[in-house]
mmCIF file of C-alpha atoms and ligand atoms in Angstrom:
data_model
loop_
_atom_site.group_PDB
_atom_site.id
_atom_site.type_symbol
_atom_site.label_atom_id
_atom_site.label_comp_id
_atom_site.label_asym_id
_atom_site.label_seq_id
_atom_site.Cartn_x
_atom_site.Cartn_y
_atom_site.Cartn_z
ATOM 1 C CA UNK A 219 0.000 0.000 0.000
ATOM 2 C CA UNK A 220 1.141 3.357 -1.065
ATOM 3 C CA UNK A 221 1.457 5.835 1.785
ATOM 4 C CA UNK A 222 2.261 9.752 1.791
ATOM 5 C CA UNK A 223 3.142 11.226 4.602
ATOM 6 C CA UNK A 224 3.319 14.950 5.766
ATOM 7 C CA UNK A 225 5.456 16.613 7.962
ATOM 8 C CA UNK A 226 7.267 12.601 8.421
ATOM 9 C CA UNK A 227 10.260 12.505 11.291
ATOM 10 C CA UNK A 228 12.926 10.998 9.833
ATOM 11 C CA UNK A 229 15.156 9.770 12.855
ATOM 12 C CA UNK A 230 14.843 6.457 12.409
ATOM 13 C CA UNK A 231 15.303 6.475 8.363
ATOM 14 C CA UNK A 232 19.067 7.814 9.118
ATOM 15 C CA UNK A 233 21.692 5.858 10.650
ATOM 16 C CA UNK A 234 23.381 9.179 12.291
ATOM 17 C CA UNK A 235 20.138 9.136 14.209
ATOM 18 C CA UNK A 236 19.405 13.145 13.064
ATOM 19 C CA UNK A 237 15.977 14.613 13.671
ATOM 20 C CA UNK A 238 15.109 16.347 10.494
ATOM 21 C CA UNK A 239 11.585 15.932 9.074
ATOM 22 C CA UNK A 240 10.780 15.771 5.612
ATOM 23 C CA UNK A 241 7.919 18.161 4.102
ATOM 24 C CA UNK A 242 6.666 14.671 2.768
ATOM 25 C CA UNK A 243 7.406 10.649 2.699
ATOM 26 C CA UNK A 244 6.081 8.361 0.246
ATOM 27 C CA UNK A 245 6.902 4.634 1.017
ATOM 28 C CA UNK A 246 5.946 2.201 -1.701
ATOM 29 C CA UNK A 247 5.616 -1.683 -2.240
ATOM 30 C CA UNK A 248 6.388 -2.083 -6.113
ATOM 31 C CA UNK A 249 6.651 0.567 -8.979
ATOM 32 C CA UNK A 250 3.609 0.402 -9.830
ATOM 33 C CA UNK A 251 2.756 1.828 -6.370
ATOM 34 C CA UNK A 252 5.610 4.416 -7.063
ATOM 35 C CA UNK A 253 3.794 5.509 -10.440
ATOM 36 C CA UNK A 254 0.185 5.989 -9.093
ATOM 37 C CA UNK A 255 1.202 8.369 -6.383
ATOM 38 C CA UNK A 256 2.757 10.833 -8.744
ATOM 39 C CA UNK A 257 -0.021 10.664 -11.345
ATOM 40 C CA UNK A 258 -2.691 11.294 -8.255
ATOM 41 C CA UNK A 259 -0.552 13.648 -6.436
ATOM 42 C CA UNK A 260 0.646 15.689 -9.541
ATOM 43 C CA UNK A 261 1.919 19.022 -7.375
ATOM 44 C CA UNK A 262 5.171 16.126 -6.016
ATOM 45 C CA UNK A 263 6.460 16.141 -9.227
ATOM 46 C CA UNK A 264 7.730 19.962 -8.501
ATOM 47 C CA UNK A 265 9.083 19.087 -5.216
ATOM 48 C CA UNK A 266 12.783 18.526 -4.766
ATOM 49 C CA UNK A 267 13.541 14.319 -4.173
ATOM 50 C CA UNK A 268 14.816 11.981 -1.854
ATOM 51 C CA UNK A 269 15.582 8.313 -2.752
ATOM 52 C CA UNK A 270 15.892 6.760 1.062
ATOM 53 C CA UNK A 271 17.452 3.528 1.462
ATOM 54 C CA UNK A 272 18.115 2.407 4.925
ATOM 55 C CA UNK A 273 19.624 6.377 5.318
ATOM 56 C CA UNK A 274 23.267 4.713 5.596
ATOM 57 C CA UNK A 275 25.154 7.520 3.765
ATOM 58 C CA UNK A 276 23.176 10.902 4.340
ATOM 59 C CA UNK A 277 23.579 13.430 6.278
ATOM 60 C CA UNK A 278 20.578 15.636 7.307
ATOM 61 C CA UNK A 279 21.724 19.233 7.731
ATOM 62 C CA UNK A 280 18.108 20.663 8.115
ATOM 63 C CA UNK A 281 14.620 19.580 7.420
ATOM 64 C CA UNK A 282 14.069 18.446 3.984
ATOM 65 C CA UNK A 283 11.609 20.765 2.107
ATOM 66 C CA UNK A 284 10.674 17.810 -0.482
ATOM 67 C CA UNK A 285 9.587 14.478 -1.079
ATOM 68 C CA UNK A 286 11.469 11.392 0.612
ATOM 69 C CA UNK A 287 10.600 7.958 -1.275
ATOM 70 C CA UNK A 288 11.000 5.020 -0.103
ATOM 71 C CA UNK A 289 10.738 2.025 -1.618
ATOM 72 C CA UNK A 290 10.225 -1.109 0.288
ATOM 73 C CA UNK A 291 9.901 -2.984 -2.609
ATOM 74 C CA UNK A 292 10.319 -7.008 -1.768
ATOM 75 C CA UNK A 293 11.372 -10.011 -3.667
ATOM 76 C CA UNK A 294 14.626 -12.278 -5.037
ATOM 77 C CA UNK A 295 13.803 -14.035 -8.207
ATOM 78 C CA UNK A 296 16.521 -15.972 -9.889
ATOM 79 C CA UNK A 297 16.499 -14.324 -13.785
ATOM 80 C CA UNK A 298 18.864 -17.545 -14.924
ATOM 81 C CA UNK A 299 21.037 -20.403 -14.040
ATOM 82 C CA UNK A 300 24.009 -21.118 -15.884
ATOM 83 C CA UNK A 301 27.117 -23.545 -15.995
ATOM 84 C CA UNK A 302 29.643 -20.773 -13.986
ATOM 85 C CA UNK A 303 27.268 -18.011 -12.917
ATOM 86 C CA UNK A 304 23.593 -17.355 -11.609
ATOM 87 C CA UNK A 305 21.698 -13.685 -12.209
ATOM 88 C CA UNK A 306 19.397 -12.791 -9.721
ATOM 89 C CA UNK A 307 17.019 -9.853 -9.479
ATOM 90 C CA UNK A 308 16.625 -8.698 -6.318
ATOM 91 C CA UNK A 309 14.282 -5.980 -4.937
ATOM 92 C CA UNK A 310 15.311 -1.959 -4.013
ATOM 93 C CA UNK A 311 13.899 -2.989 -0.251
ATOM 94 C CA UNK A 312 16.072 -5.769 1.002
ATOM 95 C CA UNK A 313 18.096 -5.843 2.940
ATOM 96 C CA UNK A 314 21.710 -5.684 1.454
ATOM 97 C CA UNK A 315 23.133 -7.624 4.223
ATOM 98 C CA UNK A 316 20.857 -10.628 4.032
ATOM 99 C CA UNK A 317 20.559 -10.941 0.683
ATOM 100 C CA UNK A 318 24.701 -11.126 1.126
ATOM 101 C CA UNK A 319 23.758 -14.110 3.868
ATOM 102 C CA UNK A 320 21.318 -15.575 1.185
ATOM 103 C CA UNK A 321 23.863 -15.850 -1.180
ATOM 104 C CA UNK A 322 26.333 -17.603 1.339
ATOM 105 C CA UNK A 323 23.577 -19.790 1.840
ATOM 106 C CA UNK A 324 23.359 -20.821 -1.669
ATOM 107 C CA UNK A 325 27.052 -21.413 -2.143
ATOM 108 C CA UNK A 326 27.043 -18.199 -5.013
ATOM 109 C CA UNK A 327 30.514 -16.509 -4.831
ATOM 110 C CA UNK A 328 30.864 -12.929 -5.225
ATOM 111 C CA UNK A 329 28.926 -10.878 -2.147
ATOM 112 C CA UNK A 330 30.339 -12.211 0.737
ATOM 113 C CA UNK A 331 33.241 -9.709 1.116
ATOM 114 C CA UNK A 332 30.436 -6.793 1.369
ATOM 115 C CA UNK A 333 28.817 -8.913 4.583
ATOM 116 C CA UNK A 334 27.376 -6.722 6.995
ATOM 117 C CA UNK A 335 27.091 -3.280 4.844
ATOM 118 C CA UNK A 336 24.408 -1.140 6.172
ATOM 119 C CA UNK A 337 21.648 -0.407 3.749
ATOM 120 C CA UNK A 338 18.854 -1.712 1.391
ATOM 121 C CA UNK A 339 19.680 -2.871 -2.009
ATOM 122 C CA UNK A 340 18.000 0.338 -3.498
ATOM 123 C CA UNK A 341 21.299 2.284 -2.377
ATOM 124 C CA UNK A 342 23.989 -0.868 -3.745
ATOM 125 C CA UNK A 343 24.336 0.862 -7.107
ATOM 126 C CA UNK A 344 23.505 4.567 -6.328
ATOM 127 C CA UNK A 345 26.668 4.662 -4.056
ATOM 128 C CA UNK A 346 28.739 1.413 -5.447
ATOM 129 C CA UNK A 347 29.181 0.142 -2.180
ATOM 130 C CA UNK A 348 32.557 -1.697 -1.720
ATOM 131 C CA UNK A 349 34.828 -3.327 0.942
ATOM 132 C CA UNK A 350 37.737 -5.491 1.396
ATOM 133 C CA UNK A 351 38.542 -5.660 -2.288
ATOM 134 C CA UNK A 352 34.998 -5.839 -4.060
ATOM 135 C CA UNK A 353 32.455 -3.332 -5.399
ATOM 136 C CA UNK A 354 29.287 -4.154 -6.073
ATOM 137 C CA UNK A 355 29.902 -2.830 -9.614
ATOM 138 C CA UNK A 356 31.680 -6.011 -10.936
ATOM 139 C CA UNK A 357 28.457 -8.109 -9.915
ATOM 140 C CA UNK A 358 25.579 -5.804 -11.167
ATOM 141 C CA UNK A 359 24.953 -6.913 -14.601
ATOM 142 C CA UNK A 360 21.612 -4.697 -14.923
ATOM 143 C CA UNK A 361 19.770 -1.818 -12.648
ATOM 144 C CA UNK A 362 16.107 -1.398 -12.803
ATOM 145 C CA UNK A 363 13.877 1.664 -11.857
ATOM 146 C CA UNK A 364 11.429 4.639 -12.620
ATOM 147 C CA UNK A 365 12.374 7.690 -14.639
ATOM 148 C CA UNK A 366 10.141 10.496 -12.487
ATOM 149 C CA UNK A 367 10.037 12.490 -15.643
ATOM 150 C CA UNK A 368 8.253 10.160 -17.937
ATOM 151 C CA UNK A 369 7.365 7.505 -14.971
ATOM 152 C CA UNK A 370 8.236 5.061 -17.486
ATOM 153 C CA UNK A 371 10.347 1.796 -16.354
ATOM 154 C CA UNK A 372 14.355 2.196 -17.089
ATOM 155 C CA UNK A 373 16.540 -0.255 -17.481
ATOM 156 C CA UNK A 374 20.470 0.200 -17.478
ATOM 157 C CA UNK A 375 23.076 -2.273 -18.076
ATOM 158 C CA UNK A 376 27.022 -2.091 -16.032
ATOM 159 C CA UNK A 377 28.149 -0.170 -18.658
ATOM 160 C CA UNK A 378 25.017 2.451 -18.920
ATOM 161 C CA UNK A 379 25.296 2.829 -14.945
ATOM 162 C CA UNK A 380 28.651 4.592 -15.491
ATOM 163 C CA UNK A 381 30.244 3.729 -11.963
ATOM 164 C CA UNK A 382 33.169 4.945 -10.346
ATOM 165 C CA UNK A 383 34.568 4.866 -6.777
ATOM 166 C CA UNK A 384 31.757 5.184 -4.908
ATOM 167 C CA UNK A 385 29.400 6.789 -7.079
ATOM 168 C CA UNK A 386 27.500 6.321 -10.572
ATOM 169 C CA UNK A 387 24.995 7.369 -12.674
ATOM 170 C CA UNK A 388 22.269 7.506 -10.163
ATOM 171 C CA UNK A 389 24.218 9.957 -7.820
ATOM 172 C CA UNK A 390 25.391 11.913 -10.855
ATOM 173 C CA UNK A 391 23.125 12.876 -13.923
ATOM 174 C CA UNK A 392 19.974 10.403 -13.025
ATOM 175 C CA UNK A 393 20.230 12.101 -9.171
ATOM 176 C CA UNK A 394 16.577 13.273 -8.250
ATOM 177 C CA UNK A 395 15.299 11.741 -11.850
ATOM 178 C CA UNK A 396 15.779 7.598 -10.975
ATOM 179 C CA UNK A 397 14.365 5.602 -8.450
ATOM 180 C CA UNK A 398 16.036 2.526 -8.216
ATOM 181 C CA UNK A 399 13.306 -0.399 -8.084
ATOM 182 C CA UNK A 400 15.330 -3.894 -8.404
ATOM 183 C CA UNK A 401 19.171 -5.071 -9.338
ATOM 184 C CA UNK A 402 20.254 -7.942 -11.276
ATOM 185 C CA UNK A 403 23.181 -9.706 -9.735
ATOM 186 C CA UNK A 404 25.680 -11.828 -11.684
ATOM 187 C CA UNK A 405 26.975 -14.415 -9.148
ATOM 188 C CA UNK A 406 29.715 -17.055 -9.520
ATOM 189 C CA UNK A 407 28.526 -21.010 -8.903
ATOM 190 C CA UNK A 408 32.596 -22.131 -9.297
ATOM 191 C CA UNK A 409 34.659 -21.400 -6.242
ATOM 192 C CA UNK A 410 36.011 -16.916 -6.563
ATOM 193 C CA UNK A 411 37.484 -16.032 -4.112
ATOM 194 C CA UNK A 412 38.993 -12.292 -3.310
ATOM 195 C CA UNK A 413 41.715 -12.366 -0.437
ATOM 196 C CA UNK A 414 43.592 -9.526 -1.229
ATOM 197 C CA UNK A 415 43.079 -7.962 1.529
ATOM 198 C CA UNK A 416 45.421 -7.167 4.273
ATOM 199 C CA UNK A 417 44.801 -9.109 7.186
ATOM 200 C CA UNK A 418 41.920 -10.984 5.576
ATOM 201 C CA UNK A 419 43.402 -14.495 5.277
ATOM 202 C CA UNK A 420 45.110 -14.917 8.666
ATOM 203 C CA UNK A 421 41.437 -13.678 9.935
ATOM 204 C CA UNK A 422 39.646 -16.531 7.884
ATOM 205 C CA UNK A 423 42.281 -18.867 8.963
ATOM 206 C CA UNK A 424 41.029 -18.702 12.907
ATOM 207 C CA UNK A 425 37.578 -20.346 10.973
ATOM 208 C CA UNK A 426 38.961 -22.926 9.655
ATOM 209 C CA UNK A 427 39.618 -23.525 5.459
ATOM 210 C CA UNK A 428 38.905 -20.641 3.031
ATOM 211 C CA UNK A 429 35.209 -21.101 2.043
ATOM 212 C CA UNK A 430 32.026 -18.294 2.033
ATOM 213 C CA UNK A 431 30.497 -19.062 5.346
ATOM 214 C CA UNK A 432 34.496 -18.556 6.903
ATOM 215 C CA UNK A 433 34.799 -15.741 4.465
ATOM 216 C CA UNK A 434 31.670 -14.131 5.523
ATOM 217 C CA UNK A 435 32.922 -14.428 9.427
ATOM 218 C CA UNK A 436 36.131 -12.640 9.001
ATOM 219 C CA UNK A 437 34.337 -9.791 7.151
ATOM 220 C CA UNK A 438 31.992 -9.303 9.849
ATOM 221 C CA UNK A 439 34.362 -10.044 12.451
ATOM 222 C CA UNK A 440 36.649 -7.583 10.801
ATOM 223 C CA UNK A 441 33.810 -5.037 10.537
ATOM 224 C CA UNK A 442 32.663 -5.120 14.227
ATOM 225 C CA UNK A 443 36.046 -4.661 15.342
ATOM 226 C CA UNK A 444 36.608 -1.225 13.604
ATOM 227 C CA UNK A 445 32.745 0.427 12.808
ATOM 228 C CA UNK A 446 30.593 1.135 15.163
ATOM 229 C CA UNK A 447 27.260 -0.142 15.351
ATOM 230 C CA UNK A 448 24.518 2.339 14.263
ATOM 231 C CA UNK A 449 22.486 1.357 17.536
ATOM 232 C CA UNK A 450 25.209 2.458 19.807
ATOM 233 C CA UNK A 451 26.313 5.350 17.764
ATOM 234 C CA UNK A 452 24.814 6.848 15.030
ATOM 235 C CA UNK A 453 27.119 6.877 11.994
ATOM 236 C CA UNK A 454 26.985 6.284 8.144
ATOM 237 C CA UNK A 455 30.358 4.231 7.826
ATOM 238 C CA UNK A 456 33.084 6.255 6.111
ATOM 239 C CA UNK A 457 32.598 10.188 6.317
ATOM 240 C CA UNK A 458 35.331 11.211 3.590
ATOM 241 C CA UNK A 459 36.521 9.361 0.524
ATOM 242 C CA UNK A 460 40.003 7.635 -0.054
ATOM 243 C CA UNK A 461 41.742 10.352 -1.776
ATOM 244 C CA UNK A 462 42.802 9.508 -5.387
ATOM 245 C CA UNK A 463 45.922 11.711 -6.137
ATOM 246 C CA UNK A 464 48.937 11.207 -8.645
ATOM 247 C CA UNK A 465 52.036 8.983 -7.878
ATOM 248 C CA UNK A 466 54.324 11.809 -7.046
ATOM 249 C CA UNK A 467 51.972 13.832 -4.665
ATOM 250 C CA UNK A 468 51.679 10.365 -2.750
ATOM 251 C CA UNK A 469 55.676 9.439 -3.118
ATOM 252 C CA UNK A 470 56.013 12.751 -1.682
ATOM 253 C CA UNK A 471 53.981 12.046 1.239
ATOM 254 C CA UNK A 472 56.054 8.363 1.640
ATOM 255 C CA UNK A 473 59.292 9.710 1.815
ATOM 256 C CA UNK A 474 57.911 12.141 4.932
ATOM 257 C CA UNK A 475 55.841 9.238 6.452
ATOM 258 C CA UNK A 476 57.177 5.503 5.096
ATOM 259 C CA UNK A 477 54.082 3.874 6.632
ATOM 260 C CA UNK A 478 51.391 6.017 5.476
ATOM 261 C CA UNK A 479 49.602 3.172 3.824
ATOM 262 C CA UNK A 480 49.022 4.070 0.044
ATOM 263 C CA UNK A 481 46.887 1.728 -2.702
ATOM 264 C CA UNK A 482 47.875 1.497 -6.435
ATOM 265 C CA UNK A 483 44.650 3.090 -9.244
ATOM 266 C CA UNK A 484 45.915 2.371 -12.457
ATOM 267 C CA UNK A 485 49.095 3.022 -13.582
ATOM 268 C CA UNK A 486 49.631 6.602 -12.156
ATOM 269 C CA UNK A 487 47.245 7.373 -9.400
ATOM 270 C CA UNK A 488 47.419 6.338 -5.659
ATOM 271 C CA UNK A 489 44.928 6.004 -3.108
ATOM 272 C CA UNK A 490 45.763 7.512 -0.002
ATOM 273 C CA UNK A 491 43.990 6.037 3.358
ATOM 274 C CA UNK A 492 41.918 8.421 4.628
ATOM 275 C CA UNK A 493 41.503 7.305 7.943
ATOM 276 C CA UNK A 494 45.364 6.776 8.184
ATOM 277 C CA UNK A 495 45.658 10.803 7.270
ATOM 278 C CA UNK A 496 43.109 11.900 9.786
ATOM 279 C CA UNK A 497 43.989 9.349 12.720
ATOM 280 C CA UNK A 498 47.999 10.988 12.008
ATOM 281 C CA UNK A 499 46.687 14.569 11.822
ATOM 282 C CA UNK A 500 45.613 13.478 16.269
ATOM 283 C CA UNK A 501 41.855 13.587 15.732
ATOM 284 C CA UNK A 502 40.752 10.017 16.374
ATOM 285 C CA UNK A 503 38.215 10.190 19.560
ATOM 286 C CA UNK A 504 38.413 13.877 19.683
ATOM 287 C CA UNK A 505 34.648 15.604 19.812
ATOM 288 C CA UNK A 506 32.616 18.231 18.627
ATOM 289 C CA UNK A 507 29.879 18.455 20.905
ATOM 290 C CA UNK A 508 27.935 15.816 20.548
ATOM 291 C CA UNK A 509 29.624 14.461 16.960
ATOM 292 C CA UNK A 510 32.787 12.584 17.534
ATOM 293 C CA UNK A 511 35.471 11.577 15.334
ATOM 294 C CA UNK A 512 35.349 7.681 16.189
ATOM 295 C CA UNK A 513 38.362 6.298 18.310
ATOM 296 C CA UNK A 514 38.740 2.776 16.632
ATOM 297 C CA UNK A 515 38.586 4.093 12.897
ATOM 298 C CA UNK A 516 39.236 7.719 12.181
ATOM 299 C CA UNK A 517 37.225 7.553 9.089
ATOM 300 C CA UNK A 518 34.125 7.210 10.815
ATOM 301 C CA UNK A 519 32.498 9.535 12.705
ATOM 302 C CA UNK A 520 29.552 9.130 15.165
ATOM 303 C CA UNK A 521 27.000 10.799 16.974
ATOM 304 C CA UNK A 522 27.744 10.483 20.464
ATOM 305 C CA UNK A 523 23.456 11.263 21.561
ATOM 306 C CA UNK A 524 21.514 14.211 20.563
ATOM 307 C CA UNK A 525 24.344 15.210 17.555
ATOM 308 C CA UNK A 526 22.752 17.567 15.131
ATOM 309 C CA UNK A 527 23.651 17.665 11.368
ATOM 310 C CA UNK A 528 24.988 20.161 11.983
ATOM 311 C CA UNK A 529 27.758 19.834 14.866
ATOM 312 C CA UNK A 530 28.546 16.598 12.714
ATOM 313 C CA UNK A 531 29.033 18.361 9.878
ATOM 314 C CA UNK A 532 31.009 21.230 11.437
ATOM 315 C CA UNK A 533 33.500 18.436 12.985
ATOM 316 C CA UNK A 534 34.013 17.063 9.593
ATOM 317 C CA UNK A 535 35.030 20.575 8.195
ATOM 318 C CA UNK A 536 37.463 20.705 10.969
ATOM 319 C CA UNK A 537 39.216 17.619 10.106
ATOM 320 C CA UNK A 538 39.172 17.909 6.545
ATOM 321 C CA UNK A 539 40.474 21.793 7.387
ATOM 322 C CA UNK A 540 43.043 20.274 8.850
ATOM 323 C CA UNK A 541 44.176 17.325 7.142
ATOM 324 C CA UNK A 542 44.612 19.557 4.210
ATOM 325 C CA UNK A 543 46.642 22.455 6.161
ATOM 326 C CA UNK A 544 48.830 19.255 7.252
ATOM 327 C CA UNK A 545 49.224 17.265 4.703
ATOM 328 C CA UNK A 546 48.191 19.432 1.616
ATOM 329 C CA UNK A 547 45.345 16.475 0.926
ATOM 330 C CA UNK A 548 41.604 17.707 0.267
ATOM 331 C CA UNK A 549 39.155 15.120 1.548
ATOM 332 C CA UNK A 550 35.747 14.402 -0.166
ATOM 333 C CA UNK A 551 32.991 13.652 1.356
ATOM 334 C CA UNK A 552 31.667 10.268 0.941
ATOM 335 C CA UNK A 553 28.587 10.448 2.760
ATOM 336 C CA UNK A 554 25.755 12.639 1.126
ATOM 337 C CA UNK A 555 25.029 15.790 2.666
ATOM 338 C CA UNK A 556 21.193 16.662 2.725
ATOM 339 C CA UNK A 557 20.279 20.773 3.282
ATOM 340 C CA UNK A 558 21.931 23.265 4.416
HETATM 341 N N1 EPU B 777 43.983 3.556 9.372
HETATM 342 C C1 EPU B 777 44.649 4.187 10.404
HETATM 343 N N2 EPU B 777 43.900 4.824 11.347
HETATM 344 C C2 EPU B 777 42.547 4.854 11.307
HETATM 345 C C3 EPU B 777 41.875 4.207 10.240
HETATM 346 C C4 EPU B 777 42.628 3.566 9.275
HETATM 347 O O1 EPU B 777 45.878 4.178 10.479
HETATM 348 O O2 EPU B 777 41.939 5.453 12.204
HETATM 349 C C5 EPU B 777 44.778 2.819 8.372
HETATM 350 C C6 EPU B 777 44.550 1.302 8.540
HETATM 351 O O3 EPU B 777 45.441 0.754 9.476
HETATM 352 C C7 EPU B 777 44.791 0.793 7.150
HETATM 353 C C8 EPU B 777 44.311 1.919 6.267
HETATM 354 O O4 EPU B 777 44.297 3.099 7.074
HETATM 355 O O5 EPU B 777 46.152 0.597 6.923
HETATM 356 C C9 EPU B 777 42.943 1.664 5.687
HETATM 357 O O6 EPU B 777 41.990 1.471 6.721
HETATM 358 P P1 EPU B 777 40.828 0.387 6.621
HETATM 359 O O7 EPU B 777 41.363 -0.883 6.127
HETATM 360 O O8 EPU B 777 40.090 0.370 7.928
HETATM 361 O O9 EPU B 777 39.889 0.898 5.462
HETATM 362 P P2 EPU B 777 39.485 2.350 4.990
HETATM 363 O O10 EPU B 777 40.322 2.759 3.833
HETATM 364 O O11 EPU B 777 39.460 3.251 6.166
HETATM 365 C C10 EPU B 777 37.774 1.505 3.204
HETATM 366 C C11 EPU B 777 36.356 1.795 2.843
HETATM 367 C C12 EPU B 777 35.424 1.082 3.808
HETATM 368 C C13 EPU B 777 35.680 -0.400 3.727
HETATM 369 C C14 EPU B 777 37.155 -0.654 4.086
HETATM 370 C C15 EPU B 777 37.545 -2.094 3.906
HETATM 371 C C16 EPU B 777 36.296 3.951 1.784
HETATM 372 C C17 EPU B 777 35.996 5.399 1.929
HETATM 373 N N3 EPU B 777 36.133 3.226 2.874
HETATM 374 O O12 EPU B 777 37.992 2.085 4.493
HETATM 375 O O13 EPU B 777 34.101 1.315 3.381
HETATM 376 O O14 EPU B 777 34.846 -1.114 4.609
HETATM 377 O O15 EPU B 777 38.013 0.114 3.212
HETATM 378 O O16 EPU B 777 37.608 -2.414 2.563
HETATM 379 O O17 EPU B 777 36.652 3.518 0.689
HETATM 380 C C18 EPU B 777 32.276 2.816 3.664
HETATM 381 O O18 EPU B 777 32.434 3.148 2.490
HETATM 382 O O19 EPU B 777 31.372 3.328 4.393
HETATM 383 C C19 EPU B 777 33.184 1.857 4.264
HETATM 384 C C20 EPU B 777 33.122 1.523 5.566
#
């Protein structure tokens, strides 16, 4: 059932745990659903727009004067079965982390080293989620939704979806136009395993042999060692990007600080740890009142209780102030900030 809301507190639909309220919420079950509210509520089509997932990567500065939509939209249908691989459409409202366990489950390789992400599926391509040496962009084969304009049914291949690190299409020129209804996934059936990871093996070793229920421990165990749990402390994973800068600016940087822990892009860029560059620059645990930079992971940072949007956002200017005063290195946000 379609259902508008005015005036909607959104709390509890961001994991920083803000209190902004939207001017209106529309949660819907299917696109259909999605369709029929904007041809019987023809004024939303001039209001500014919100895709909400599980509100994992935004950050509310101030009410939202627009339309949030939600779409709760259910259902895993396997599209084909092949020799090596399986696709699988799977719908904008589930949730990313079990359909990772579901996938486990089935012995289909490719998801496991994104195990416990925040977030419905909806989000997966919009932001191009990725961890310990995946992103989800090598496994979408396909992204399905509704173009608001013509509130027709899209559908975009890899290719179309243009994706980058962290971001794509859907947060670039389809922002505000595209809601994101299902995702095809290409899986693997054979045995694919990505261990590149630092640390990753010796952590799947203390399961037992390398398989995707052992894989999918490590990640998690991995994950609740460093990130916070939204329940605790509100926070939307990593704040800032890894900075992507050339191969001198970063040697630079080495021959200053040997152990500053860099990551090869192609054949002339580097990726510089964020985290590592804010943790150096002394601002892991230190507070803002009631935002916090977060004292296990630098990259993170958390509402401590009561934060508002904007105390979190002012910390993050602080830090990213300062990181580049120290180290000459602009950060970029990687979490999506909402008002102003
Ligand atoms: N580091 C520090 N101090 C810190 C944090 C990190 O020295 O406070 C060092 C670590 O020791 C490590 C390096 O920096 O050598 C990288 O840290 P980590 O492995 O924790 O990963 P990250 O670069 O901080 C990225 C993603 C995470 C993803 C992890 C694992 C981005 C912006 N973040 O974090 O994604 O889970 O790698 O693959 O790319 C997210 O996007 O929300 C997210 C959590």
């Amino acid at each position: 059932m379609q259902k508008l809301y005015d005036n909607f507190l959104l709390k509890e639909f961001n994991t920083f745990g803000v209190s902004a309220v939207a001017k209106h919420y529309l949660a819907i079950d299917s696109s259909d659903e999605l369709v029929g509210a904007f041809q019987s509520n023809i004024q939303l089509i001039n209001e500014s727009r919100l895709s909400l997932g599980a509100g994992s990567n935004l950050l509310f500065l101030s009410d939202y004067d627009g339309l949030i939509i939600h779409p709760l939209i259910e259902g895993i249908r396997i599209v084909s079965e092949q020799k090596y691989h399986v696709e699988v459409e799977v719908g904008a409202g589930i949730k990313w982390d079990s359909f990772v366990a579901w996938c486990v489950d089935n012995g289909w390789h490719g998801v496991e080293n994104l195990s416990l992400i925040p977030g419905d599926v909806g989000a997966v391509p919009v932001q191009n989620i990725g961890a310990y040496g995946v992103e989800a962009s090598s496994l979408i084969s396909e992204v399905k939704g509704i173009d608001i304009q013509s509130l027709k049914e899209i559908s975009l291949d890899r290719e179309a979806c243009k994706f980058g690190y962290r971001t794509s299409l859907f947060k670039e020129k389809l922002k505000e136009n595209f809601i994101v209804t299902s995702v095809v996934f290409r899986l693997s059936v054979q045995p694919h395993f990505t261990l590149k990871y630092e640390g990753l093996e010796p952590t799947i070793s203390q399961y037992g042999e390398i398989n995707l229920q052992n894989i999918r421990k490590a990640i998690i165990s991995i994950r609740e060692s460093k990130l916070p749990d939204p329940k605790v402390f509100g926070n939307a994973g990593s704040f800032f990007k890894n900075p992507v800068v050339a191969e001198n600016i970063a040697t630079s940087l080495k021959n200053l600080y040997p152990e500053m822990p860099v990551y090869p892009v192609g054949t002339d860029q580097v990726k510089i740890a964020a985290g590592w560059l804010i943790d150096k620059a002394g601002w892991k645990g230190r507070s803002f009142g009631n935002a916090a930079v977060h004292e296990k992971q630098a990259l993170v940072l958390i509402n401590k209780g009561g934060a508002t949007g904007q105390e979190i956002f002012r910390l993050s200017e602080m830090v990213a102030e300062d990181v580049l005063q120290k180290f000459d290195i602009a950060l970029e946000r990687e979490v999506q900030v909402v008002g102003n």
